[in-house]
Structures are given as C-alpha cells and as structure tokens.
C-alpha cells in the first residue's frame, strides 16, 4: 500500500493535523496500526483509540463511556491547536457522530479557540440520524450473525472470518480474530441525540451570496464545513419565492485567503453568529477606508466592536428576516416568501460616502428582486427584531420546544412572551426609540408565533444551536440588553432571568476549562 501524492504534498498541513482512528465493535485500537504507520510516514500525527465497550470487565449500559473517551482524545488534540480528522469504522461511527458535538472547527473558532474536528471519515461505518440507535437504524432487528448473551449485555460475531475478513489470507484472518473481544450490546441500543455528520453552518450567508452574485456583484464566499461542496458545485438555493437558483462564487477557507486571492473588497458581508471575536476574524479582508462592513447579525449594540476595530470603514447594520436552512452542504432551502434585509449606517448620522455605499448595496439586492430597504436609523428596527429574539429564542432553546409547541405547552407561555417583549419595549424607549416596540408591534410579532400553534412551529436559531451543541448568541441578544437596562436604570426581571438561564445553558453545552465536575462521595 502506498500513500497518494495528495496525502504527502503538504508538510504544513500534515503537521497541523491529527488523525484520530476509532475502531468498530469487538476490535482494539491496534486494528488501525498498519494504516496509522503509513499516515505517520506522511508527517501526520495519529491517535488510536480503544473503546471502553470492547472487552470490559463489566459491560456498558450505553455508548456514553465511548463518547466521553472519544471526546477526550479530540479535546487533547484540539487544545494543542490541531485540526482533527476522525477516521471511524463500523460501530465506531456511532459514538463518534455523537462525540463531535461542540468540538468542530467552526464552533471552537466562534469561541476564540483553535483546533477542532474538520472532517469525519466514515469507513464502512454506520451514519445514524439523531433520534435513532444503531439497532433502530436496522429497523429494530439484530443482524443474523449477532451472538447475544442471555443477559443482553454483550455480543460477539458469528464466523468473523467470513463476516469481516473474507478477503484476507487465513494467517491474517487468524491473527485478526485473536484480537477480538466481546462488545457491550446495549451500546447498539443507545439513541444518538446529535448527528455530527449533519452539522452545517447557517443558510443565511448562502442565500445572500446567491442574491449578490445574481444581482451583479463579484462574490467570494468564505466557507468552512461546506467548503468542499461549494467549491465543487456552487450554492443551490431552493426558494419558494425565486425557485431553484444556482450560484458559483469564488470559494475560500479564510478571510486571509480571500484577501490574497480576490481582494481588495468593496463590501464584506458578515452572516455568522454575533460573537465578540468576529471583528478579528474578518480583519484580513478589510481594507482601511474602502471596505464597507455589512452586519447580517442578531442583537443590539453589536456594531461598536466593529467600529472600534475599523474606525475608517463604513459600518452597515442589518436586520435579517429570512427563514432558511442549509439542508446539505451548499444546498439551502428558503421555504417561505418572507425575505427582507433592513439596513442602515452605523451611526445613523454617517458620511455621504457611507450613505452612498449603503444605497449601492441595496441596489444590488434589488437587481435580483430581493428587498434591502435602507433606514435612516436602523436601530429602531433592531429593537423590533430584538423583542422577538429576546423572547422566543431563549424560551424555545431552554424548553427545547419549537415556538408552536412552546406556546401550546402552557397557558402562561403567551403572557410570558408578551411580558418579555414589553420589557424590550420599555428598554427601547429609554434608549431613545419610543416608537419602535409599541403594543401594536408586540401583538403583531406575537401573532406570527401564536398562529403556529395550529399550523406547526418553527425552530428559532438559538434552539437549533442548542440542539447541535453550538455556542448561542446569548450576549448579543440578551447580555447587551440586560447591561443596557442596568445603565439606563430600567427594570427587566424577565430578560435578566432569561439571560442567566441561557448563559447557564450555553455554559453547560460548551463545558470549557471553567466547568467543574459534580463532587461525588463514594
């Protein structure tokens, strides 16, 4: 066996990558040794993982000990700044799919951390959707060659020479079979709650890339987990409003690469989550005094970090109304007619140059048939969007209910959502926007969610992020509002409660170095 030239061509890439090998059921980590040695010859670091479910003294009741061990190996490599490629075989793909939750490159980068899982290579492996177990994926039936113990706690393959090794020599078969150990059977019945293979970034950036490119702009897309798909096939938007539209922008992996290959830029559209580290991430693509920075992000008071980082650049703040989902890498669905990107300069009293840049950006949207109305003071529109985001986002994320089911669950749900919106309204008034979040606006915004009690709910972005173990925009949506309320002397008990709970939910999801385990007494 020889390595392909593609594997050996980049020494730097190899040095920055750890390949973690996960065996299948019954197999030890050493089953990967021959492959690992070849990979190491190309300069890559390797890590072979023994699963607790293989040959334990007491068989496991679930796959969670396997998940934790895999996470430990991923975390060790990630904290050393390594990109991690998981190579998983057979059953090994099941706990690995679960284990990558919150440890992918994109999530760690959003937290200001280096390293993380860049790829999962499923080698004749099970790719299980969330809500299913391995056995569930078989329709609830055992495979005919399973030999299961009477207590249903362990199992072993019947005739492994035929099932696993039928293309090997008898000597190699015997050698491999000698390493097999009974496997914990209940691991095959554990339900997967996080399907790592489905983890893709938000679809808003994809849709806006299509709109801008079709509106006449030359577009460069910075892609992460969907890089390979977009590089090969472009972006396919399946829209209820515009039909199927395919765009093929320039594709890069970082803002630095974008600047080197395609810069300088007239605009940079930031469609990622609103985290404090984002201004630093885009810096390489920003030309001082030239590039207008367009923020398609949630929350309030998010512009100040960009203005401080780029004092000579136009900041265009935007409020997004675009229900969309990236269903596969590079394929995004826009299932409603709703689409509006409300924009305006920050601050409102900006230069004529800034106003002209904002108008030109709006015109590009209009050329495609999309709406990007320009507001003199966009902050009023941000407060309106916040009354929805600060109520429905954390309430659904904390309850793990879509908006329809949340409001259906309790007679107190609608009144509470209304009171949260009213707190945002009082805060907006104190901040100088008394006509933004009015009672009529609150009832209109609330009615959109109440209507879904009967028709079926939607999952707000914060709920989706919690489900997939990603960092949530707790500071942009809630923290900034609570701090502004304290500054202005406005009482916001509901917002404060939601902020504390959402902050705790985020902390529990991410479990960084400040997380402490529960103290137990044996």
Short mmCIF file of C-alpha atoms in Angstrom, two decimals:
data_model
loop_
_atom_site.label_atom_id
_atom_site.label_comp_id
_atom_site.label_asym_id
_atom_site.label_seq_id
_atom_site.Cartn_x
_atom_site.Cartn_y
_atom_site.Cartn_z
CA UNK A 1 0.00 0.00 0.00
CA UNK A 2 1.32 3.46 -0.89
CA UNK A 3 0.08 6.89 0.05
CA UNK A 4 -1.31 9.08 -2.70
CA UNK A 5 0.58 12.26 -3.64
CA UNK A 6 -2.35 14.29 -2.28
CA UNK A 7 -1.62 12.94 1.20
CA UNK A 8 2.07 13.78 1.10
CA UNK A 9 2.14 17.12 -0.70
CA UNK A 10 1.68 19.45 2.24
CA UNK A 11 4.06 19.16 5.17
CA UNK A 12 2.50 22.13 6.94
CA UNK A 13 -0.98 20.67 6.64
CA UNK A 14 0.28 17.36 7.99
CA UNK A 15 1.98 18.95 10.98
CA UNK A 16 -1.23 20.81 11.88
CA UNK A 17 -3.45 17.72 11.64
CA UNK A 18 -4.05 14.82 14.00
CA UNK A 19 -5.87 11.81 12.57
CA UNK A 20 -7.83 10.01 15.27
CA UNK A 21 -8.73 6.41 14.47
CA UNK A 22 -11.82 4.85 16.06
CA UNK A 23 -12.27 1.07 15.71
CA UNK A 24 -15.53 -0.78 15.29
CA UNK A 25 -17.24 -3.15 17.69
CA UNK A 26 -15.14 -6.02 19.09
CA UNK A 27 -11.91 -4.52 17.69
CA UNK A 28 -8.97 -2.98 19.57
CA UNK A 29 -7.28 0.27 18.58
CA UNK A 30 -4.35 -1.77 17.24
CA UNK A 31 -6.52 -2.87 14.31
CA UNK A 32 -5.62 0.52 12.79
CA UNK A 33 -1.85 0.19 13.31
CA UNK A 34 -0.82 -0.59 9.73
CA UNK A 35 -2.83 2.31 8.35
CA UNK A 36 -1.60 4.65 11.07
CA UNK A 37 2.04 3.89 10.28
CA UNK A 38 1.51 4.83 6.64
CA UNK A 39 -0.19 8.06 7.64
CA UNK A 40 2.62 8.88 10.06
CA UNK A 41 5.14 8.43 7.24
CA UNK A 42 3.44 11.35 5.52
CA UNK A 43 4.05 13.51 8.58
CA UNK A 44 0.62 13.36 10.20
CA UNK A 45 0.10 12.80 13.89
CA UNK A 46 -2.10 9.84 14.73
CA UNK A 47 -4.07 8.75 17.76
CA UNK A 48 -5.57 5.27 18.10
CA UNK A 49 -8.49 4.99 20.50
CA UNK A 50 -9.51 1.93 22.50
CA UNK A 51 -13.24 1.97 23.22
CA UNK A 52 -14.44 1.12 26.75
CA UNK A 53 -17.23 -1.00 25.25
CA UNK A 54 -14.75 -3.55 23.86
CA UNK A 55 -13.98 -6.34 26.32
CA UNK A 56 -14.79 -4.55 29.60
CA UNK A 57 -14.91 -6.41 32.92
CA UNK A 58 -18.48 -5.19 33.29
CA UNK A 59 -20.37 -4.48 30.10
CA UNK A 60 -21.69 -0.99 29.50
CA UNK A 61 -25.34 0.02 29.59
CA UNK A 62 -24.95 2.65 26.85
CA UNK A 63 -22.43 4.11 24.41
CA UNK A 64 -21.81 7.22 26.54
CA UNK A 65 -18.49 5.99 28.02
CA UNK A 66 -17.29 5.52 24.42
CA UNK A 67 -18.45 9.04 23.58
CA UNK A 68 -16.57 10.52 26.53
CA UNK A 69 -13.32 8.75 25.65
CA UNK A 70 -13.52 9.91 22.03
CA UNK A 71 -14.22 13.47 23.20
CA UNK A 72 -11.17 13.34 25.47
CA UNK A 73 -8.94 12.40 22.54
CA UNK A 74 -10.47 15.09 20.30
CA UNK A 75 -10.11 17.71 23.03
CA UNK A 76 -6.47 16.85 23.70
CA UNK A 77 -5.55 17.32 20.04
CA UNK A 78 -7.74 20.40 19.65
CA UNK A 79 -6.24 22.15 22.65
CA UNK A 80 -2.84 21.61 21.06
CA UNK A 81 -4.13 23.67 18.12
CA UNK A 82 -4.58 20.66 15.86
CA UNK A 83 -7.20 20.11 13.21
CA UNK A 84 -8.71 16.71 13.94
CA UNK A 85 -9.76 14.21 11.30
CA UNK A 86 -11.81 11.36 12.76
CA UNK A 87 -11.49 8.10 10.84
CA UNK A 88 -14.20 5.77 12.10
CA UNK A 89 -15.02 2.18 11.26
CA UNK A 90 -18.35 0.37 11.58
CA UNK A 91 -19.83 0.86 15.08
CA UNK A 92 -17.10 3.44 15.79
CA UNK A 93 -19.04 5.91 13.69
CA UNK A 94 -21.98 5.84 16.09
CA UNK A 95 -20.35 7.26 19.25
CA UNK A 96 -18.06 9.43 17.10
CA UNK A 97 -21.07 11.10 15.49
CA UNK A 98 -22.26 11.98 18.99
CA UNK A 99 -18.81 12.89 20.30
CA UNK A 100 -18.07 15.76 17.90
CA UNK A 101 -20.86 17.87 19.40
CA UNK A 102 -19.42 21.31 20.11
CA UNK A 103 -15.89 20.24 19.14
CA UNK A 104 -15.96 21.07 15.43
CA UNK A 105 -13.67 23.74 14.00
CA UNK A 106 -16.45 26.27 13.45
CA UNK A 107 -17.82 26.07 16.98
CA UNK A 108 -14.39 26.26 18.61
CA UNK A 109 -13.41 29.16 16.35
CA UNK A 110 -16.56 31.04 17.39
CA UNK A 111 -15.35 30.68 20.99
CA UNK A 112 -11.93 32.06 20.13
CA UNK A 113 -10.36 28.61 20.40
CA UNK A 114 -8.01 26.94 17.96
CA UNK A 115 -8.26 23.39 16.71
CA UNK A 116 -11.29 21.15 16.36
CA UNK A 117 -12.77 18.46 14.16
CA UNK A 118 -12.51 19.34 10.48
CA UNK A 119 -13.67 16.04 8.95
CA UNK A 120 -15.20 12.70 9.83
CA UNK A 121 -14.24 9.86 7.50
CA UNK A 122 -16.81 7.07 7.73
CA UNK A 123 -15.06 3.86 6.68
CA UNK A 124 -17.77 1.22 6.04
CA UNK A 125 -19.40 2.81 9.04
CA UNK A 126 -22.88 3.46 10.35
CA UNK A 127 -24.13 7.01 9.79
CA UNK A 128 -27.01 7.27 12.25
CA UNK A 129 -29.54 10.14 12.29
CA UNK A 130 -30.42 11.80 15.56
CA UNK A 131 -33.30 10.08 17.31
CA UNK A 132 -32.15 6.62 16.20
CA UNK A 133 -29.96 3.93 17.70
CA UNK A 134 -27.76 1.57 15.71
CA UNK A 135 -30.31 -1.22 16.14
CA UNK A 136 -33.08 1.26 15.38
CA UNK A 137 -31.41 2.01 12.08
CA UNK A 138 -31.74 -1.72 11.30
CA UNK A 139 -35.49 -1.44 11.82
CA UNK A 140 -35.16 -2.69 15.40
CA UNK A 141 -33.78 -6.05 14.30
CA UNK A 142 -30.50 -7.73 15.18
CA UNK A 143 -28.26 -8.84 12.35
CA UNK A 144 -28.36 -12.61 11.81
CA UNK A 145 -24.72 -13.12 12.75
CA UNK A 146 -25.00 -11.49 16.20
CA UNK A 147 -24.41 -13.93 19.07
CA UNK A 148 -26.06 -12.19 22.04
CA UNK A 149 -25.54 -13.14 25.68
CA UNK A 150 -28.53 -14.30 27.71
CA UNK A 151 -28.47 -11.16 29.84
CA UNK A 152 -28.48 -8.99 26.68
CA UNK A 153 -25.33 -7.19 27.86
CA UNK A 154 -22.72 -8.46 25.39
CA UNK A 155 -22.48 -9.88 21.90
CA UNK A 156 -19.96 -11.40 19.52
CA UNK A 157 -19.87 -12.00 15.77
CA UNK A 158 -20.60 -15.46 14.41
CA UNK A 159 -17.93 -16.60 11.91
CA UNK A 160 -15.84 -13.39 11.87
CA UNK A 161 -13.52 -14.86 9.25
CA UNK A 162 -16.39 -14.68 6.78
CA UNK A 163 -18.21 -11.59 8.10
CA UNK A 164 -15.14 -9.35 8.49
CA UNK A 165 -12.08 -10.84 6.84
CA UNK A 166 -13.21 -12.87 3.83
CA UNK A 167 -10.69 -11.16 1.50
CA UNK A 168 -7.68 -11.85 3.75
CA UNK A 169 -5.28 -14.78 3.93
CA UNK A 170 -6.04 -17.50 6.52
CA UNK A 171 -3.00 -16.41 8.52
CA UNK A 172 -4.13 -12.77 8.63
CA UNK A 173 -7.67 -13.89 9.47
CA UNK A 174 -6.45 -15.89 12.45
CA UNK A 175 -4.29 -13.01 13.63
CA UNK A 176 -7.17 -10.53 13.46
CA UNK A 177 -9.70 -12.86 15.09
CA UNK A 178 -7.34 -13.40 18.02
CA UNK A 179 -7.66 -9.71 18.94
CA UNK A 180 -11.47 -9.63 19.06
CA UNK A 181 -13.27 -9.26 22.39
CA UNK A 182 -16.95 -9.31 23.36
CA UNK A 183 -18.67 -5.98 22.86
CA UNK A 184 -21.23 -4.26 25.10
CA UNK A 185 -24.52 -4.99 23.36
CA UNK A 186 -26.50 -2.12 24.87
CA UNK A 187 -24.30 0.39 23.05
CA UNK A 188 -26.19 -0.60 19.91
CA UNK A 189 -29.45 0.44 21.57
CA UNK A 190 -28.34 3.91 22.70
CA UNK A 191 -30.16 6.67 20.84
CA UNK A 192 -28.00 9.23 19.05
CA UNK A 193 -29.01 12.77 20.05
CA UNK A 194 -26.53 14.67 17.88
CA UNK A 195 -25.87 13.73 14.26
CA UNK A 196 -22.44 15.23 13.71
CA UNK A 197 -22.50 14.46 10.00
CA UNK A 198 -25.43 16.85 9.58
CA UNK A 199 -23.68 19.76 11.25
CA UNK A 200 -23.52 22.57 8.71
CA UNK A 201 -23.39 26.38 9.06
CA UNK A 202 -26.37 28.70 8.76
CA UNK A 203 -28.00 29.19 5.38
CA UNK A 204 -28.34 33.00 5.51
CA UNK A 205 -24.85 33.59 4.13
CA UNK A 206 -25.51 31.14 1.30
CA UNK A 207 -28.73 32.87 0.24
CA UNK A 208 -27.13 36.31 0.36
CA UNK A 209 -24.17 35.04 -1.67
CA UNK A 210 -26.63 33.94 -4.36
CA UNK A 211 -28.56 37.22 -4.25
CA UNK A 212 -25.42 39.35 -4.51
CA UNK A 213 -23.85 37.28 -7.28
CA UNK A 214 -27.05 37.22 -9.33
CA UNK A 215 -27.52 40.93 -8.61
CA UNK A 216 -24.30 41.69 -10.44
CA UNK A 217 -21.62 41.58 -7.75
CA UNK A 218 -18.44 39.54 -7.89
CA UNK A 219 -18.71 37.37 -4.78
CA UNK A 220 -16.12 35.46 -2.75
CA UNK A 221 -17.58 33.09 -0.15
CA UNK A 222 -15.63 32.14 2.97
CA UNK A 223 -16.77 28.59 3.67
CA UNK A 224 -15.93 26.20 6.47
CA UNK A 225 -17.71 22.87 6.84
CA UNK A 226 -19.36 23.23 3.42
CA UNK A 227 -16.16 24.28 1.62
CA UNK A 228 -15.70 21.14 -0.50
CA UNK A 229 -19.32 21.05 -1.66
CA UNK A 230 -19.48 24.74 -2.57
CA UNK A 231 -16.08 24.62 -4.24
CA UNK A 232 -17.24 21.76 -6.46
CA UNK A 233 -20.89 22.57 -7.10
CA UNK A 234 -21.50 26.14 -6.01
CA UNK A 235 -24.55 27.08 -3.94
CA UNK A 236 -28.02 25.83 -4.81
CA UNK A 237 -30.87 27.90 -3.37
CA UNK A 238 -34.29 26.24 -3.41
CA UNK A 239 -36.65 29.10 -2.73
CA UNK A 240 -40.42 29.42 -2.51
CA UNK A 241 -40.00 32.93 -3.91
CA UNK A 242 -37.29 32.59 -6.57
CA UNK A 243 -37.35 28.89 -7.42
CA UNK A 244 -34.11 26.94 -7.85
CA UNK A 245 -31.13 29.23 -8.36
CA UNK A 246 -27.51 28.08 -8.53
CA UNK A 247 -24.58 30.39 -7.96
CA UNK A 248 -20.85 29.70 -8.25
CA UNK A 249 -18.96 32.31 -6.22
CA UNK A 250 -15.26 32.24 -5.58
CA UNK A 251 -14.67 29.94 -2.62
CA UNK A 252 -12.01 30.23 0.08
CA UNK A 253 -11.45 28.87 3.58
CA UNK A 254 -10.49 32.08 5.37
CA UNK A 255 -10.62 35.84 5.12
CA UNK A 256 -6.86 35.87 4.71
CA UNK A 257 -7.11 33.59 1.68
CA UNK A 258 -9.93 35.76 0.32
CA UNK A 259 -7.78 38.88 0.58
CA UNK A 260 -4.77 37.21 -1.01
CA UNK A 261 -6.68 35.73 -3.96
CA UNK A 262 -9.57 38.11 -4.60
CA UNK A 263 -9.10 41.34 -2.64
CA UNK A 264 -9.50 44.20 -2.12
CA UNK A 265 -13.25 44.16 -1.44
CA UNK A 266 -15.88 46.87 -1.64
CA UNK A 267 -18.07 45.06 0.90
CA UNK A 268 -17.70 42.27 3.41
CA UNK A 269 -20.99 40.70 4.50
CA UNK A 270 -20.81 39.12 7.95
CA UNK A 271 -23.53 36.47 8.18
CA UNK A 272 -22.04 34.45 11.03
CA UNK A 273 -23.23 34.45 14.63
CA UNK A 274 -22.66 37.64 16.61
CA UNK A 275 -19.71 36.82 18.86
CA UNK A 276 -17.05 39.22 20.21
CA UNK A 277 -14.25 37.52 18.24
CA UNK A 278 -15.82 38.09 14.81
CA UNK A 279 -14.21 41.50 14.07
CA UNK A 280 -10.78 39.90 14.46
CA UNK A 281 -11.75 37.03 12.15
CA UNK A 282 -12.62 39.33 9.23
CA UNK A 283 -9.71 41.77 9.65
CA UNK A 284 -7.57 40.31 6.85
CA UNK A 285 -10.28 41.03 4.27
CA UNK A 286 -10.94 44.63 5.33
CA UNK A 287 -9.14 47.44 3.51
CA UNK A 288 -9.00 50.53 5.69
CA UNK A 289 -11.13 53.36 4.34
CA UNK A 290 -12.50 51.26 1.48
CA UNK A 291 -14.36 48.12 2.56
CA UNK A 292 -17.88 48.61 3.90
CA UNK A 293 -18.72 46.06 6.60
CA UNK A 294 -22.29 44.75 6.39
CA UNK A 295 -23.61 43.05 9.52
CA UNK A 296 -26.34 40.45 8.99
CA UNK A 297 -26.41 39.55 12.67
CA UNK A 298 -28.82 39.45 15.60
CA UNK A 299 -28.81 41.51 18.77
CA UNK A 300 -28.25 45.09 19.81
CA UNK A 301 -25.09 47.13 20.39
CA UNK A 302 -23.12 44.74 18.18
CA UNK A 303 -21.77 47.45 15.87
CA UNK A 304 -19.49 49.11 18.41
CA UNK A 305 -16.86 46.36 18.32
CA UNK A 306 -16.60 46.71 14.54
CA UNK A 307 -16.48 50.50 14.67
CA UNK A 308 -13.67 50.34 17.23
CA UNK A 309 -11.72 47.80 15.18
CA UNK A 310 -12.27 49.57 11.84
CA UNK A 311 -12.71 53.30 12.60
CA UNK A 312 -12.16 54.39 8.98
CA UNK A 313 -14.66 51.99 7.41
CA UNK A 314 -18.38 52.23 6.77
CA UNK A 315 -20.45 50.02 9.07
CA UNK A 316 -23.80 48.95 7.59
CA UNK A 317 -26.01 47.36 10.21
CA UNK A 318 -28.67 44.91 9.04
CA UNK A 319 -31.77 43.19 10.39
CA UNK A 320 -32.45 39.84 8.72
CA UNK A 321 -35.86 38.32 8.04
CA UNK A 322 -35.01 35.18 6.10
CA UNK A 323 -36.24 31.77 7.30
CA UNK A 324 -33.73 29.44 5.72
CA UNK A 325 -31.90 26.20 6.39
CA UNK A 326 -28.82 24.66 4.81
CA UNK A 327 -30.15 21.12 4.39
CA UNK A 328 -26.94 19.78 2.87
CA UNK A 329 -23.54 21.39 2.39
CA UNK A 330 -24.08 24.02 -0.30
CA UNK A 331 -27.83 23.40 -0.62
CA UNK A 332 -30.07 25.89 1.15
CA UNK A 333 -33.85 25.93 1.41
CA UNK A 334 -35.86 29.14 1.66
CA UNK A 335 -39.34 27.79 2.20
CA UNK A 336 -41.41 30.98 2.51
CA UNK A 337 -41.98 34.22 0.63
CA UNK A 338 -40.57 36.18 3.56
CA UNK A 339 -37.24 37.84 2.79
CA UNK A 340 -36.14 41.26 3.89
CA UNK A 341 -32.76 42.64 4.87
CA UNK A 342 -33.31 46.02 6.52
CA UNK A 343 -30.11 48.06 6.51
CA UNK A 344 -28.73 51.40 7.61
CA UNK A 345 -25.45 53.04 8.53
CA UNK A 346 -23.90 52.96 11.98
CA UNK A 347 -24.06 55.55 13.32
CA UNK A 348 -27.19 56.95 11.72
CA UNK A 349 -25.51 60.30 11.07
CA UNK A 350 -22.81 58.91 8.80
CA UNK A 351 -20.85 60.43 5.93
CA UNK A 352 -22.23 60.86 2.43
CA UNK A 353 -19.81 58.18 1.29
CA UNK A 354 -21.26 55.75 3.82
CA UNK A 355 -24.80 56.59 2.75
CA UNK A 356 -23.87 56.03 -0.90
CA UNK A 357 -22.27 52.66 -0.12
CA UNK A 358 -25.41 51.61 1.74
CA UNK A 359 -27.66 52.64 -1.14
CA UNK A 360 -25.48 50.80 -3.65
CA UNK A 361 -25.64 47.61 -1.58
CA UNK A 362 -29.44 47.88 -1.50
CA UNK A 363 -29.48 48.35 -5.28
CA UNK A 364 -27.59 45.07 -5.79
CA UNK A 365 -30.31 43.25 -3.83
CA UNK A 366 -33.00 44.99 -5.87
CA UNK A 367 -31.33 43.95 -9.13
CA UNK A 368 -32.02 40.33 -8.21
CA UNK A 369 -35.51 41.03 -6.93
CA UNK A 370 -34.71 40.93 -3.22
CA UNK A 371 -35.57 43.56 -0.61
CA UNK A 372 -32.94 45.52 1.31
CA UNK A 373 -34.70 48.76 2.31
CA UNK A 374 -32.45 51.50 3.70
CA UNK A 375 -33.41 53.12 7.02
CA UNK A 376 -32.00 56.39 8.25
CA UNK A 377 -31.67 54.94 11.77
CA UNK A 378 -31.60 51.15 11.67
CA UNK A 379 -31.50 50.84 15.46
CA UNK A 380 -35.28 51.20 15.72
CA UNK A 381 -35.61 48.13 13.51
CA UNK A 382 -33.05 46.29 15.62
CA UNK A 383 -35.14 46.88 18.75
CA UNK A 384 -38.19 45.45 16.99
CA UNK A 385 -36.27 42.33 15.96
CA UNK A 386 -34.88 42.05 19.49
CA UNK A 387 -38.35 41.88 21.01
CA UNK A 388 -38.80 38.61 19.09
CA UNK A 389 -35.27 37.28 19.52
CA UNK A 390 -35.06 38.05 23.24
CA UNK A 391 -38.34 36.26 23.93
CA UNK A 392 -38.82 33.36 21.54
CA UNK A 393 -35.16 32.44 21.06
CA UNK A 394 -34.28 31.72 24.71
CA UNK A 395 -37.73 30.40 25.62
CA UNK A 396 -37.59 27.79 22.87
CA UNK A 397 -33.92 26.99 23.47
CA UNK A 398 -34.43 26.44 27.19
CA UNK A 399 -37.59 24.38 26.74
CA UNK A 400 -36.31 22.51 23.65
CA UNK A 401 -39.69 23.20 22.03
CA UNK A 402 -40.33 24.86 18.69
CA UNK A 403 -42.35 28.06 19.02
CA UNK A 404 -45.72 26.44 18.30
CA UNK A 405 -45.28 23.67 20.85
CA UNK A 406 -43.85 26.06 23.43
CA UNK A 407 -46.92 28.29 23.24
CA UNK A 408 -49.16 25.22 23.23
CA UNK A 409 -47.49 23.75 26.32
CA UNK A 410 -48.81 26.14 28.95
CA UNK A 411 -51.42 28.86 29.39
CA UNK A 412 -48.64 31.01 30.86
CA UNK A 413 -46.37 30.83 27.79
CA UNK A 414 -48.03 33.52 25.66
CA UNK A 415 -48.38 36.02 28.54
CA UNK A 416 -44.74 35.49 29.49
CA UNK A 417 -43.54 36.03 25.92
CA UNK A 418 -45.63 39.21 25.81
CA UNK A 419 -44.09 40.50 29.05
CA UNK A 420 -40.56 39.86 27.75
CA UNK A 421 -41.43 41.84 24.63
CA UNK A 422 -42.81 44.66 26.77
CA UNK A 423 -39.56 44.81 28.73
CA UNK A 424 -37.70 45.20 25.44
CA UNK A 425 -40.16 47.97 24.54
CA UNK A 426 -39.54 49.84 27.78
CA UNK A 427 -35.80 49.48 27.29
CA UNK A 428 -36.03 50.72 23.69
CA UNK A 429 -37.99 53.75 24.90
CA UNK A 430 -35.34 54.55 27.50
CA UNK A 431 -32.67 54.17 24.81
CA UNK A 432 -34.38 56.80 22.66
CA UNK A 433 -36.69 54.71 20.47
CA UNK A 434 -40.20 55.14 21.94
CA UNK A 435 -41.96 54.34 18.68
CA UNK A 436 -40.15 51.07 17.97
CA UNK A 437 -41.61 48.32 20.16
CA UNK A 438 -45.19 49.52 20.62
CA UNK A 439 -48.10 47.45 21.92
CA UNK A 440 -49.35 47.05 18.36
CA UNK A 441 -45.92 45.86 17.23
CA UNK A 442 -45.76 43.39 20.12
CA UNK A 443 -49.15 41.92 19.27
CA UNK A 444 -48.21 41.68 15.59
CA UNK A 445 -44.91 39.92 16.30
CA UNK A 446 -46.50 37.62 18.85
CA UNK A 447 -49.34 36.73 16.48
CA UNK A 448 -46.85 35.26 13.99
CA UNK A 449 -45.83 32.70 16.60
CA UNK A 450 -49.30 32.14 18.06
CA UNK A 451 -50.53 31.25 14.58
CA UNK A 452 -48.13 28.31 14.53
CA UNK A 453 -49.89 26.66 17.46
CA UNK A 454 -52.28 25.21 14.90
CA UNK A 455 -50.21 25.17 11.72
CA UNK A 456 -46.95 23.79 13.15
CA UNK A 457 -43.99 25.54 14.71
CA UNK A 458 -40.60 26.83 13.64
CA UNK A 459 -37.27 26.33 15.39
CA UNK A 460 -35.58 29.67 16.15
CA UNK A 461 -31.83 29.81 15.63
CA UNK A 462 -30.95 29.63 19.32
CA UNK A 463 -32.91 26.40 19.71
CA UNK A 464 -31.13 24.91 16.70
CA UNK A 465 -27.75 25.93 18.11
CA UNK A 466 -28.52 24.33 21.48
CA UNK A 467 -29.67 21.12 19.81
CA UNK A 468 -26.44 20.90 17.85
CA UNK A 469 -24.17 21.84 20.74
CA UNK A 470 -23.12 25.16 19.26
CA UNK A 471 -22.44 28.38 21.12
CA UNK A 472 -25.52 30.60 21.30
CA UNK A 473 -25.76 34.36 20.83
CA UNK A 474 -26.61 34.93 24.47
CA UNK A 475 -24.58 38.13 24.83
CA UNK A 476 -25.72 39.84 21.62
CA UNK A 477 -29.38 39.03 22.20
CA UNK A 478 -29.72 39.09 26.00
CA UNK A 479 -26.50 40.18 27.70
CA UNK A 480 -26.22 43.50 25.88
CA UNK A 481 -29.87 44.25 26.64
CA UNK A 482 -29.52 43.46 30.35
CA UNK A 483 -26.39 45.59 30.63
CA UNK A 484 -28.03 48.47 28.76
CA UNK A 485 -31.01 48.24 31.11
CA UNK A 486 -28.71 48.49 34.13
CA UNK A 487 -27.01 51.51 32.56
CA UNK A 488 -30.35 53.25 31.94
CA UNK A 489 -31.98 52.19 35.21
CA UNK A 490 -34.72 50.09 33.57
CA UNK A 491 -36.05 47.08 35.48
CA UNK A 492 -36.01 43.98 33.25
CA UNK A 493 -36.57 40.94 35.51
CA UNK A 494 -37.78 38.63 32.73
CA UNK A 495 -34.86 39.48 30.45
CA UNK A 496 -32.45 39.06 33.34
CA UNK A 497 -33.89 35.65 34.20
CA UNK A 498 -33.68 34.50 30.59
CA UNK A 499 -30.12 35.81 30.34
CA UNK A 500 -28.99 33.91 33.43
CA UNK A 501 -30.68 30.68 32.30
CA UNK A 502 -29.47 30.96 28.70
CA UNK A 503 -25.96 31.74 29.92
CA UNK A 504 -26.09 28.60 32.05
CA UNK A 505 -27.43 26.57 29.12
CA UNK A 506 -24.56 27.80 26.97
CA UNK A 507 -22.03 27.04 29.71
CA UNK A 508 -23.44 23.53 30.09
CA UNK A 509 -23.32 22.95 26.34
CA UNK A 510 -19.73 24.09 25.89
CA UNK A 511 -18.18 22.95 29.19
CA UNK A 512 -14.92 24.84 28.80
CA UNK A 513 -11.97 24.81 31.19
CA UNK A 514 -14.01 26.65 33.84
CA UNK A 515 -16.57 23.84 34.10
CA UNK A 516 -16.18 21.77 37.26
CA UNK A 517 -17.45 18.20 37.64
CA UNK A 518 -20.03 17.27 40.25
CA UNK A 519 -18.48 16.26 43.56
CA UNK A 520 -19.35 12.68 44.39
CA UNK A 521 -18.81 10.71 47.58
CA UNK A 522 -18.09 7.04 47.11
#
